[in-house]
Short mmCIF file of C-alpha atoms in Angstrom, two decimals:
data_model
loop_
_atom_site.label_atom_id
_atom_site.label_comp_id
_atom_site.label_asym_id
_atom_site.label_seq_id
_atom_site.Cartn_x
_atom_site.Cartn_y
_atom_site.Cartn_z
CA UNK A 6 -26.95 13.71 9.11
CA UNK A 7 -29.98 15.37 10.82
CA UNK A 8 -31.38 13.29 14.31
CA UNK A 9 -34.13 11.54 12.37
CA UNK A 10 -31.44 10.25 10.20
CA UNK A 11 -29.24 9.38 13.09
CA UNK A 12 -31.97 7.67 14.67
CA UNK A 13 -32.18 5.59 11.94
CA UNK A 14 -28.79 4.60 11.28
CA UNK A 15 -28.47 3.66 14.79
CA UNK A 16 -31.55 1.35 14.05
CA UNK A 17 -29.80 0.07 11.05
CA UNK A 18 -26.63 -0.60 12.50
CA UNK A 19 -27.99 -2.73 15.26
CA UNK A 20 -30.24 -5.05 13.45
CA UNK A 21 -26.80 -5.09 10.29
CA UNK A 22 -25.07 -5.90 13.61
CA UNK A 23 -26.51 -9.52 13.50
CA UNK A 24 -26.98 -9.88 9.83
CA UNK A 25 -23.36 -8.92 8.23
CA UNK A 26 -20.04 -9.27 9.26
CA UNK A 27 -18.42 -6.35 11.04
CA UNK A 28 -15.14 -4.60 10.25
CA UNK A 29 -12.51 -7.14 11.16
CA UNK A 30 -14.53 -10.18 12.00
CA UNK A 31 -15.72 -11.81 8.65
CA UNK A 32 -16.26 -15.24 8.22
CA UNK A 33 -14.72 -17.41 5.58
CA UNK A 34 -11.20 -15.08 5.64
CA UNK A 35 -8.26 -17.31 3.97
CA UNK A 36 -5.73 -18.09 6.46
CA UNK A 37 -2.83 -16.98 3.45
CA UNK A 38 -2.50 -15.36 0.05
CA UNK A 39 -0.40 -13.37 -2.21
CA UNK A 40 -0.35 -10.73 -4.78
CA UNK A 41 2.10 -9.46 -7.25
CA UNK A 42 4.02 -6.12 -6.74
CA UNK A 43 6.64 -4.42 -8.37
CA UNK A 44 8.28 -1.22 -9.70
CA UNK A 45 7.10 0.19 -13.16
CA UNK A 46 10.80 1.25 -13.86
CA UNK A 47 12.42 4.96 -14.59
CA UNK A 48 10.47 7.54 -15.01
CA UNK A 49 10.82 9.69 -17.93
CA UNK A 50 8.74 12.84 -17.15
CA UNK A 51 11.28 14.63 -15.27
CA UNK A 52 14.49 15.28 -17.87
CA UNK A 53 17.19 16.33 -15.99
CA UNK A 54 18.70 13.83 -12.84
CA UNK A 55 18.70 16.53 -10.43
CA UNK A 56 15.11 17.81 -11.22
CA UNK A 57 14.68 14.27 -10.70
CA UNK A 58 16.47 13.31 -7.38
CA UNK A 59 14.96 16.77 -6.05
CA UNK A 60 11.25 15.92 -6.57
CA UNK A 61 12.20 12.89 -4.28
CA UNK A 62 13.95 14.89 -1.80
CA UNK A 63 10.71 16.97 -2.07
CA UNK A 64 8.25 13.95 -1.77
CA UNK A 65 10.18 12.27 1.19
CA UNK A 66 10.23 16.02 3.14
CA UNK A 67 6.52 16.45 2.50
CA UNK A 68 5.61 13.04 3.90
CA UNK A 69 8.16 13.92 7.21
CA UNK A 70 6.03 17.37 7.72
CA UNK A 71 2.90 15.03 7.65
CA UNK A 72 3.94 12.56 10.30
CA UNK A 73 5.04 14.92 12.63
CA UNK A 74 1.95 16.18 12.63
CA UNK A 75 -0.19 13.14 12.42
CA UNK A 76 -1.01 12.58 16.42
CA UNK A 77 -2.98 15.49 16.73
CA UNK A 78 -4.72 15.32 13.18
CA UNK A 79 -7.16 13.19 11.58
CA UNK A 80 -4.97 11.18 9.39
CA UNK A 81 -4.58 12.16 5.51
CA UNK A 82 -3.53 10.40 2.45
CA UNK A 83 0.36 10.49 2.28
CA UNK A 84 0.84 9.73 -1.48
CA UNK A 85 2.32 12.13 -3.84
CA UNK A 86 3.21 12.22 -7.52
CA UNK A 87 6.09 10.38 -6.27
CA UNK A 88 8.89 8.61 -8.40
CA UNK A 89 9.42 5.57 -6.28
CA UNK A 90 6.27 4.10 -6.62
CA UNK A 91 5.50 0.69 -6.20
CA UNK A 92 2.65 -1.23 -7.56
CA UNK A 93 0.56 -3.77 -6.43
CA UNK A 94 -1.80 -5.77 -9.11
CA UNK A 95 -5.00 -6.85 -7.71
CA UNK A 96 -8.11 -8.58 -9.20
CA UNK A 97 -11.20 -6.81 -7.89
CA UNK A 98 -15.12 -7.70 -8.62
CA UNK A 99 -16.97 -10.18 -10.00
CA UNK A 100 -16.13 -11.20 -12.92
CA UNK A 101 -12.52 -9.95 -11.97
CA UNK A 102 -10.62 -7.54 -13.23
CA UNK A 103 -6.75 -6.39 -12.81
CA UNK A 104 -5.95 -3.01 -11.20
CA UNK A 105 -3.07 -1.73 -10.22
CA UNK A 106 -2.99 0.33 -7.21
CA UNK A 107 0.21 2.05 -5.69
CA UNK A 108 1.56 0.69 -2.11
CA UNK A 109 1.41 2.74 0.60
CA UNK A 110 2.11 1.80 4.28
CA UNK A 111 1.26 5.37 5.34
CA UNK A 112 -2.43 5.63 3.78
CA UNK A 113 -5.39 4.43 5.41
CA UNK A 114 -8.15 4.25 2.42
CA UNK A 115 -7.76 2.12 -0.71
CA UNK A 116 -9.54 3.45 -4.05
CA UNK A 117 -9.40 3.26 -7.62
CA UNK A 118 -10.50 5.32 -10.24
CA UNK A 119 -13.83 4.90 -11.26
CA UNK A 120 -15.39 4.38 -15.03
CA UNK A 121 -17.62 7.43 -14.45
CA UNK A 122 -14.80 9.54 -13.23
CA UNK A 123 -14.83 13.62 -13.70
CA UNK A 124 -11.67 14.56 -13.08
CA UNK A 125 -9.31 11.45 -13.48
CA UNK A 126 -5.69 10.21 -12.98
CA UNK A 127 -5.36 9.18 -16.65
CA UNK A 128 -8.74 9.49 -19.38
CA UNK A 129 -6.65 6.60 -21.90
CA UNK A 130 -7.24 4.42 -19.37
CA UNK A 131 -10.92 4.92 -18.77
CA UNK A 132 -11.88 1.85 -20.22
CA UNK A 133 -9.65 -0.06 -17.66
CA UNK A 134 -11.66 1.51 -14.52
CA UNK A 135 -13.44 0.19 -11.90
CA UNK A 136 -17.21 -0.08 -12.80
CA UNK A 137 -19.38 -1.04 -9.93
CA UNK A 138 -22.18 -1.72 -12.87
CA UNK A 139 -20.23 -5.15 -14.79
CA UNK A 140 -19.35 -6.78 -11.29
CA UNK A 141 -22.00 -8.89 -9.90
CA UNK A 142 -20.46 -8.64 -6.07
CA UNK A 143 -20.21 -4.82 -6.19
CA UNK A 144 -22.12 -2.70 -3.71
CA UNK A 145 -23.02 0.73 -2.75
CA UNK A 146 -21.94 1.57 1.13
CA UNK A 147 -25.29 3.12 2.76
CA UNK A 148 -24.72 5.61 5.12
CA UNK A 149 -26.31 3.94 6.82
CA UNK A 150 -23.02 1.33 7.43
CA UNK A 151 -21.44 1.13 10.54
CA UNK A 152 -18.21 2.42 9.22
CA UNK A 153 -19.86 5.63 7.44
CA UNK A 154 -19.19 7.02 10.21
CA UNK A 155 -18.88 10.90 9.70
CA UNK A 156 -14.99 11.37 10.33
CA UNK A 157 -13.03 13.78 8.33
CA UNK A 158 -12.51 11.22 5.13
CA UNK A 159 -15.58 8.82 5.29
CA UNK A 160 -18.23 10.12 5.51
CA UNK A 161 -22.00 10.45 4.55
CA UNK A 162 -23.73 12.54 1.72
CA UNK A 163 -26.90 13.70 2.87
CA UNK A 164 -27.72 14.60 -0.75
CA UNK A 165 -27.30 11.11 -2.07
CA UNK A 166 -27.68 9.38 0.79
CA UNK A 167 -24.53 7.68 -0.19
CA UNK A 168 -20.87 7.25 1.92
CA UNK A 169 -18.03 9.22 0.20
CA UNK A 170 -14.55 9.53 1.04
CA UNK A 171 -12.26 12.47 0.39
CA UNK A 172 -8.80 11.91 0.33
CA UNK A 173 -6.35 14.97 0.50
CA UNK A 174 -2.90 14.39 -0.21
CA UNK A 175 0.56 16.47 1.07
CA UNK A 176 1.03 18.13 -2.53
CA UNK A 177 -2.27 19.73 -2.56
CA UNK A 178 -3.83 16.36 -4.69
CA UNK A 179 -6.85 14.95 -3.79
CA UNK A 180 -9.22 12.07 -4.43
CA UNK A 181 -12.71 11.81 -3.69
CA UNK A 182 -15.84 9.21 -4.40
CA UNK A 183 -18.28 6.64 -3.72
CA UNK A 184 -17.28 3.91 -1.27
CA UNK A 185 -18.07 0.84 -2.43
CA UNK A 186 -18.04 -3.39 -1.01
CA UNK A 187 -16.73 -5.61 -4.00
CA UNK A 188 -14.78 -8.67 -3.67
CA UNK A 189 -11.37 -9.17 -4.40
CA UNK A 190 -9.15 -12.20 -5.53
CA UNK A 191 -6.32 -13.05 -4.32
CA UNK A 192 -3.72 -15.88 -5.29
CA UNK A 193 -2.87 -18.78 -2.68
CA UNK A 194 0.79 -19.78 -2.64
CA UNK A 195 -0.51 -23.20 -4.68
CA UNK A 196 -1.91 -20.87 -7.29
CA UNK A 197 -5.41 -21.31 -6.38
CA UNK A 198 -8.28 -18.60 -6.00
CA UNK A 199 -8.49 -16.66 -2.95
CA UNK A 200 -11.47 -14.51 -2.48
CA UNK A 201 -11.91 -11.85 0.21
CA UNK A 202 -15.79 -10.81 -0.08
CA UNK A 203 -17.16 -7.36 0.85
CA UNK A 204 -13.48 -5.47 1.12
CA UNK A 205 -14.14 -1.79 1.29
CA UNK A 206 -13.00 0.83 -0.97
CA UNK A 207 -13.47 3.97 -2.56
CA UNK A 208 -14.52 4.21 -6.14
CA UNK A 209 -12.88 7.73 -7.78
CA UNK A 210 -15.09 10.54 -8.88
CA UNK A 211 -12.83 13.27 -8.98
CA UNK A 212 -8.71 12.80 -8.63
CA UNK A 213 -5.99 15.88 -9.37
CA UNK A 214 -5.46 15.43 -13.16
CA UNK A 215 -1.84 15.21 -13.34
CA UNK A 216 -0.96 14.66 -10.03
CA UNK A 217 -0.71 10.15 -9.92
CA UNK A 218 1.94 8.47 -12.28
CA UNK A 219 0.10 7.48 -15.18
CA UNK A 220 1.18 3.73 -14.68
CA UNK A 221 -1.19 3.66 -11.13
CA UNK A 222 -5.13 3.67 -11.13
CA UNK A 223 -5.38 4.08 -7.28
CA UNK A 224 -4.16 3.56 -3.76
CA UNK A 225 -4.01 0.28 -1.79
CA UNK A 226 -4.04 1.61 1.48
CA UNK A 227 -1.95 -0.50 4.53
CA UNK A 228 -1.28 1.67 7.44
CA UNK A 229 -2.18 0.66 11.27
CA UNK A 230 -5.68 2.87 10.56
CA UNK A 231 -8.96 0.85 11.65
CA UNK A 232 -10.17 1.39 7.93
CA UNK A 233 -7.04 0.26 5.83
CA UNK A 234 -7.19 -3.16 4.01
CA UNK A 235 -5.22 -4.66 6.77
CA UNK A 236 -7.51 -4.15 9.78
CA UNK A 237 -10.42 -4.61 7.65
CA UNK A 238 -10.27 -8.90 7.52
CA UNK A 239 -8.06 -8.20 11.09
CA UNK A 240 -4.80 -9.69 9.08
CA UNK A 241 -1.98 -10.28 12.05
CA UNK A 242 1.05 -10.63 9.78
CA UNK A 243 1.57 -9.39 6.46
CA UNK A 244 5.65 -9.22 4.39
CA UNK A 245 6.68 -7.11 1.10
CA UNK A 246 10.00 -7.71 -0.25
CA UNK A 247 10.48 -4.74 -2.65
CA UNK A 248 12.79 -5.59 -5.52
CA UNK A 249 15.87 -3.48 -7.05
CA UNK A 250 14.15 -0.94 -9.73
CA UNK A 251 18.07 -0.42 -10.41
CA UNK A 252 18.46 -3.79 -11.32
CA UNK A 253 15.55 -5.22 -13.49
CA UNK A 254 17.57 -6.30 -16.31
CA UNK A 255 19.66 -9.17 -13.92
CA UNK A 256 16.38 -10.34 -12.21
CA UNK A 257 13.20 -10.20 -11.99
CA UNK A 258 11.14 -6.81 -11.32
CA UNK A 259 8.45 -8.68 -9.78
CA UNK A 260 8.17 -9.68 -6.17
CA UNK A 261 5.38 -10.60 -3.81
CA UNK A 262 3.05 -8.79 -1.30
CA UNK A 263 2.11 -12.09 0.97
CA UNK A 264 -0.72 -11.95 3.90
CA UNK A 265 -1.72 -13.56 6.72
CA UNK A 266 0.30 -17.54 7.32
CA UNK A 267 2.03 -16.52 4.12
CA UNK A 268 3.53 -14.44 5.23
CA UNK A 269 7.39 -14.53 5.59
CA UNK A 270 8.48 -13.77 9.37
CA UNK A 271 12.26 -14.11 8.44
CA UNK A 272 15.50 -12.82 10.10
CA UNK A 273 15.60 -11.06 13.29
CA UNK A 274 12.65 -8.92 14.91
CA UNK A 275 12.11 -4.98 15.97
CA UNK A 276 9.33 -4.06 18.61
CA UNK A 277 6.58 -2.03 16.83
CA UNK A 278 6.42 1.18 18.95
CA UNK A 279 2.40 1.97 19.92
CA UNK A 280 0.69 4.06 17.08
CA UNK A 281 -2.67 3.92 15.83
CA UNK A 282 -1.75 5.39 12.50
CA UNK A 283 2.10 3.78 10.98
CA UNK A 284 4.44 1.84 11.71
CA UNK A 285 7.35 2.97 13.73
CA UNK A 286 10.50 1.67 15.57
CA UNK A 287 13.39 2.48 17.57
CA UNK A 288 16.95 3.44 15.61
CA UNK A 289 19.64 3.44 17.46
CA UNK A 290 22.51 3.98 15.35
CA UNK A 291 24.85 3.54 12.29
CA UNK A 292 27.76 1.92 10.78
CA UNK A 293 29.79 2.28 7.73
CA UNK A 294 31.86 -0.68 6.12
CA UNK A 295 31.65 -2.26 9.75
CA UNK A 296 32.40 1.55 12.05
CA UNK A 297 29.80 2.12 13.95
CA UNK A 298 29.01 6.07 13.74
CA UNK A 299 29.58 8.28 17.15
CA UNK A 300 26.27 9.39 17.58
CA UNK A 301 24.41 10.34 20.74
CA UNK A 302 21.10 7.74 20.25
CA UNK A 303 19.04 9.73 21.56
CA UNK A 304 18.80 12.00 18.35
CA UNK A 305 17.15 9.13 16.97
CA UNK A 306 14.47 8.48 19.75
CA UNK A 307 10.84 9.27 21.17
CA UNK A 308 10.24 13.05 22.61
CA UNK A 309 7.00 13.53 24.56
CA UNK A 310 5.16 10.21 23.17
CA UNK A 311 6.09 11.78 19.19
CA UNK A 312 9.24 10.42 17.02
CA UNK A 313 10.98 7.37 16.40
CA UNK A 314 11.20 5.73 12.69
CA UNK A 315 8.43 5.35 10.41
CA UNK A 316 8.62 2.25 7.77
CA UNK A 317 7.13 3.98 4.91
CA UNK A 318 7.03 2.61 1.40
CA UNK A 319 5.18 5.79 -0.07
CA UNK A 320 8.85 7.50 0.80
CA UNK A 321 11.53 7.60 -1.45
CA UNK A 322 14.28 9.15 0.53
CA UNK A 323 15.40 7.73 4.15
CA UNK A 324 15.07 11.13 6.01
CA UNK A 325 17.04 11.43 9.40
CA UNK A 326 18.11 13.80 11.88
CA UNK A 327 20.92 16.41 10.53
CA UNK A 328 23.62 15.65 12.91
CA UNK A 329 23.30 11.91 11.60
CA UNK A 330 22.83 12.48 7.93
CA UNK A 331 26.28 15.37 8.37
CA UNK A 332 27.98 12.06 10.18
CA UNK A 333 27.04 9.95 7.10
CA UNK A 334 28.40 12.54 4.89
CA UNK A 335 31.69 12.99 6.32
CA UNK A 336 32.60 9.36 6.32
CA UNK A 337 31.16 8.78 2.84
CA UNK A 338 33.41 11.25 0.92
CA UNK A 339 36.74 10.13 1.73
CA UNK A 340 35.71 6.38 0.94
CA UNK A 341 33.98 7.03 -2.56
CA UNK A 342 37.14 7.21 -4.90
CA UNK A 343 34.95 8.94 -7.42
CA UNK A 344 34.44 12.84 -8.87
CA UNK A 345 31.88 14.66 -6.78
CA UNK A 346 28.95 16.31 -8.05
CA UNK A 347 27.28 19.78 -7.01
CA UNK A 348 24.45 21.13 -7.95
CA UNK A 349 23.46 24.52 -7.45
CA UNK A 350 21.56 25.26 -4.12
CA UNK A 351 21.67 22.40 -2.96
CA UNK A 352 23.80 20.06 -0.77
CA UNK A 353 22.89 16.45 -1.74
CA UNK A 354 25.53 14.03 -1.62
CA UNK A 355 25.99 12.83 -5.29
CA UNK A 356 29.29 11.07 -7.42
CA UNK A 357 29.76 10.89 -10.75
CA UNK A 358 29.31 7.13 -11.65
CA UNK A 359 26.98 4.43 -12.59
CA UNK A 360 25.81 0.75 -11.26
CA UNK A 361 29.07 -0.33 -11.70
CA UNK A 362 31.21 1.83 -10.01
CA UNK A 363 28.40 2.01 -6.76
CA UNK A 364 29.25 -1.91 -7.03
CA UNK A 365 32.89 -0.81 -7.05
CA UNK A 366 33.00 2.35 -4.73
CA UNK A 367 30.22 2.64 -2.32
CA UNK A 368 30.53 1.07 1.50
CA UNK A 369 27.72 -0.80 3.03
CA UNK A 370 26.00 0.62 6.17
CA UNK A 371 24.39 -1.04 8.52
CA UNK A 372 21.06 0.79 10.53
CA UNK A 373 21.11 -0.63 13.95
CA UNK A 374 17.06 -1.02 15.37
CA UNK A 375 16.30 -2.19 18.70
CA UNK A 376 17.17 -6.00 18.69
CA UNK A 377 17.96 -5.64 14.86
CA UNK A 378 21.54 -4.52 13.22
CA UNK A 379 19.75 -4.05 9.47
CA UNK A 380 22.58 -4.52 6.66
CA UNK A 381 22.41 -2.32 3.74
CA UNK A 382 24.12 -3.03 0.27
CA UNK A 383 25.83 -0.10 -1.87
CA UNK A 384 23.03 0.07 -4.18
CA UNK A 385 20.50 0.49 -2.14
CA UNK A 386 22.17 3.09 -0.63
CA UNK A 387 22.58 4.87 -3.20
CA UNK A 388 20.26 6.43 -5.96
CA UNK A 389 21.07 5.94 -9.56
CA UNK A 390 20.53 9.29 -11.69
CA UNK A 391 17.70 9.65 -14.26
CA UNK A 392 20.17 10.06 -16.60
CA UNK A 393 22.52 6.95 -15.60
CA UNK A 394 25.76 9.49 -15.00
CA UNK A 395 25.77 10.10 -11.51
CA UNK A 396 24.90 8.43 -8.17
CA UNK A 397 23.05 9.95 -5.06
CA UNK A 398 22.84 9.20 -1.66
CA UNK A 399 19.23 8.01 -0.63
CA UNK A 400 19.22 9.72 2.51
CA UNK A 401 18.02 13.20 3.87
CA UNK A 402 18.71 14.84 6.94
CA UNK A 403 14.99 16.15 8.33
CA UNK A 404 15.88 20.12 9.13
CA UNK A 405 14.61 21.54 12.23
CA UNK A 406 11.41 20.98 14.36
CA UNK A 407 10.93 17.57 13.70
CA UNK A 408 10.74 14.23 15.32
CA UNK A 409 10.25 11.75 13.34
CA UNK A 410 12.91 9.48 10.84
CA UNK A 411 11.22 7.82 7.77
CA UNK A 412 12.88 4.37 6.60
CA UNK A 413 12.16 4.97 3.19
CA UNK A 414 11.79 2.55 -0.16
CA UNK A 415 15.12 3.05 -1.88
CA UNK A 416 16.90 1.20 1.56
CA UNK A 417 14.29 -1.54 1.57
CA UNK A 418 14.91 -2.81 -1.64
CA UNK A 419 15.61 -6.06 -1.47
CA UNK A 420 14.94 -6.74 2.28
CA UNK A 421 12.13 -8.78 3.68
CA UNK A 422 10.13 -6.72 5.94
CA UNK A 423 7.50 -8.66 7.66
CA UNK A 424 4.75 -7.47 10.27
CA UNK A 425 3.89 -9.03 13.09
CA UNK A 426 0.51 -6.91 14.61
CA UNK A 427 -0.60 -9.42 17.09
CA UNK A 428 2.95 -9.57 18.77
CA UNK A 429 3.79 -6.31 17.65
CA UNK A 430 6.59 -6.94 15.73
CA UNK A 431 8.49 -6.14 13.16
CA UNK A 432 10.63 -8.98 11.02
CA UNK A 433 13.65 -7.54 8.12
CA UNK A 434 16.17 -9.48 6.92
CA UNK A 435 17.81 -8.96 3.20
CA UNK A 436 17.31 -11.23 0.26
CA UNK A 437 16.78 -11.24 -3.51
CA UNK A 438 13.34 -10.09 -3.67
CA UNK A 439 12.55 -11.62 -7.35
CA UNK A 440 12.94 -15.42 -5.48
CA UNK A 441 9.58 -14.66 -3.55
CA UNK A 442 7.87 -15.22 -7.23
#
């Protein structure tokens, strides 16, 4: 903006100061509320089960590279074409209207693709966009807003005179558009309407053709990040129980995403180590069918104010430090009675086998946190091949250069992971994740 503008936003923002709620202080917000989420099921793009696991292993890597750097950089948007997405369904505008958005604890801007959009994540499903023209509560974010505040993602157009966002993601993808205020409606845990007026978002212009699973039409963004959905109503305490994608045909592939009193601060707690940008904690250590691993713990721990382990539901593949993931190895293979698997150049840990014989062959582990000794069940520590032939281990070890561990999706299934951000806390204990219906 030039100074005349500047002098005028600055105007603006003062007198909007006393007129409109600010970011994190609205009136009115519902003490609790829920939403559906859940996991579309395979995918079927990628044919072969190694070209499969391997685009996860890719994913989960990418997203590692981006936290280690993400102290020192303005935060980006962490979602890939991944292949463990999972989906939240939300109600947006005025009359309302169901979107489903991918969750992502490591992304700080939610949008959706717009009606009008250029480039888009799927043209079938144009019809089904967001179109700030039919809802009644939709608005335009002047750049004039308080939170158009020229960083490297939100910022305003001096063309238009509009806010945009740009959203660059770790495969080269990208999203970019209007931001908009619309309402969105929310379920209470009696059924009833919950509506959270003036949520910001960003409306999608332009998105990487190709690059989102077809079954998403945007981001719901929940990281620690001033601008995500979570600090925008200042929510304390927010759960996600993320239920078995393996397993949809014994229960229920539906769960719930529950906020503020609703949500479910169950089993033992985890300190939240400081970060402006995700959440991270302290491992300590691991155990196989009851053994506790010999590793040193401070492989797992905080170097010069960067590591530790990131909760991350935008990443596949638990990713942690070689001389942990070799330790893992060389206990699993003499306790899995089952044919191994290689595959050329490369050095995943994979059996061949299906549901059953995971049930039948795999060892639990356990993932001891500060405060927290987290048990894991065979089959979510394992992956189950595209293909339904072989199993995969669900972990990764990080390479060289890096400091940070991601807790990734496949190990949460199934385990209630609850946030605490006024006491800075983080809840997990494991359950069926179809009961939270």
């Amino acid at each position: 903006m030039g100074s005349a503008k500047k002098f005028l936003w600055l105007i603006f923002a003062l007198m909007s100061s006393f007129l409109e709620p600010s970011l994190g202080k609205s009136p009115n917000v519902p003490s609790g509320f829920k939403a559906k989420i859940y996991h579309p099921g395979y995918y079927t793009q990628l044919s072969l089960a190694h070209d499969h696991f391997q685009a996860m292993i890719n994913h989960s890597i990418n997203r590692l590279h981006h936290f280690n750097n993400a102290l020192t950089e303005e935060p980006i948007g962490l979602v890939l074409s991944g292949n463990m997405d999972y989906i939240i369904e939300l109600d947006i505008g005025k009359p309302p209207r169901t979107y489903h958005l991918n969750i992502d604890t490591g992304s700080h801007v939610t949008w959706l693709q717009h009606k009008d959009c250029i480039t888009c994540i799927d043209k079938t499903k144009i019809a089904a966009s967001y179109d700030d023209k039919i809802s009644s509560t939709a608005k335009e974010i002047s750049c004039y807003d308080e939170e158009c505040d020229e960083n490297n993602s939100i910022q305003c157009d001096d063309y238009s005179d509009r806010c945009t966002y740009t959203i660059n993601y770790m495969d080269g993808s990208n999203s970019s558009g209007i931001m908009y205020l619309d309402q969105f409606t929310f379920l209470s845990i009696d059924e009833s309407y919950v509506v959270l007026e003036s949520v910001r978002f960003g409306g999608a212009f332009y998105c990487s053709e190709g690059k989102f699973h077809h079954d998403i039409q945007g981001v719901f963004g929940l990281s620690r990040n001033r601008r995500s959905f979570i600090s925008q109503y200042g929510f304390q305490q927010f759960s996600y129980c993320l239920p078995d994608y393996k397993n949809m045909a014994e229960q229920s592939p539906y769960s719930n995403m529950l906020f503020g009193t609703e949500a479910q601060l169950a089993g033992n707690s985890t300190a939240m180590l400081p970060h402006q940008e995700y959440y991270v904690i302290s491992l300590n250590g691991m155990s196989v069918r009851g053994i506790r691993l010999e590793l040193d713990p401070s492989i797992f721990k905080l170097s010069n104010g960067r590591g530790g382990t990131v909760i991350d539901t935008g990443t596949p593949i638990t990713v942690i430090p070689n001389k942990a993931y070799n330790k893992v190895v060389e206990t699993l293979v003499p306790m899995i009675k089952l044919p191994r698997v290689f595959y050329r150049n490369s050095d995943k840990l994979c059996f061949n086998g299906g549901l059953k014989d995971m049930d039948k062959h795999v060892p639990d582990m356990t993932l001891h946190f500060e405060g927290l000794d987290l048990h894991i069940i065979p089959r979510s520590l394992f992956y189950v091949s595209t293909d339904k032939v072989n199993i995969c281990l669900a972990m990764q070890p990080m390479g060289y250069n890096r400091k940070y561990n991601i807790f990734g999706a496949i190990l949460q299934q199934n385990i209630n992971i609850a946030f605490d951000l006024k006491e800075n806390k983080i809840f997990m204990s494991p359950m069926t994740c179809a009961s939270l219906i």
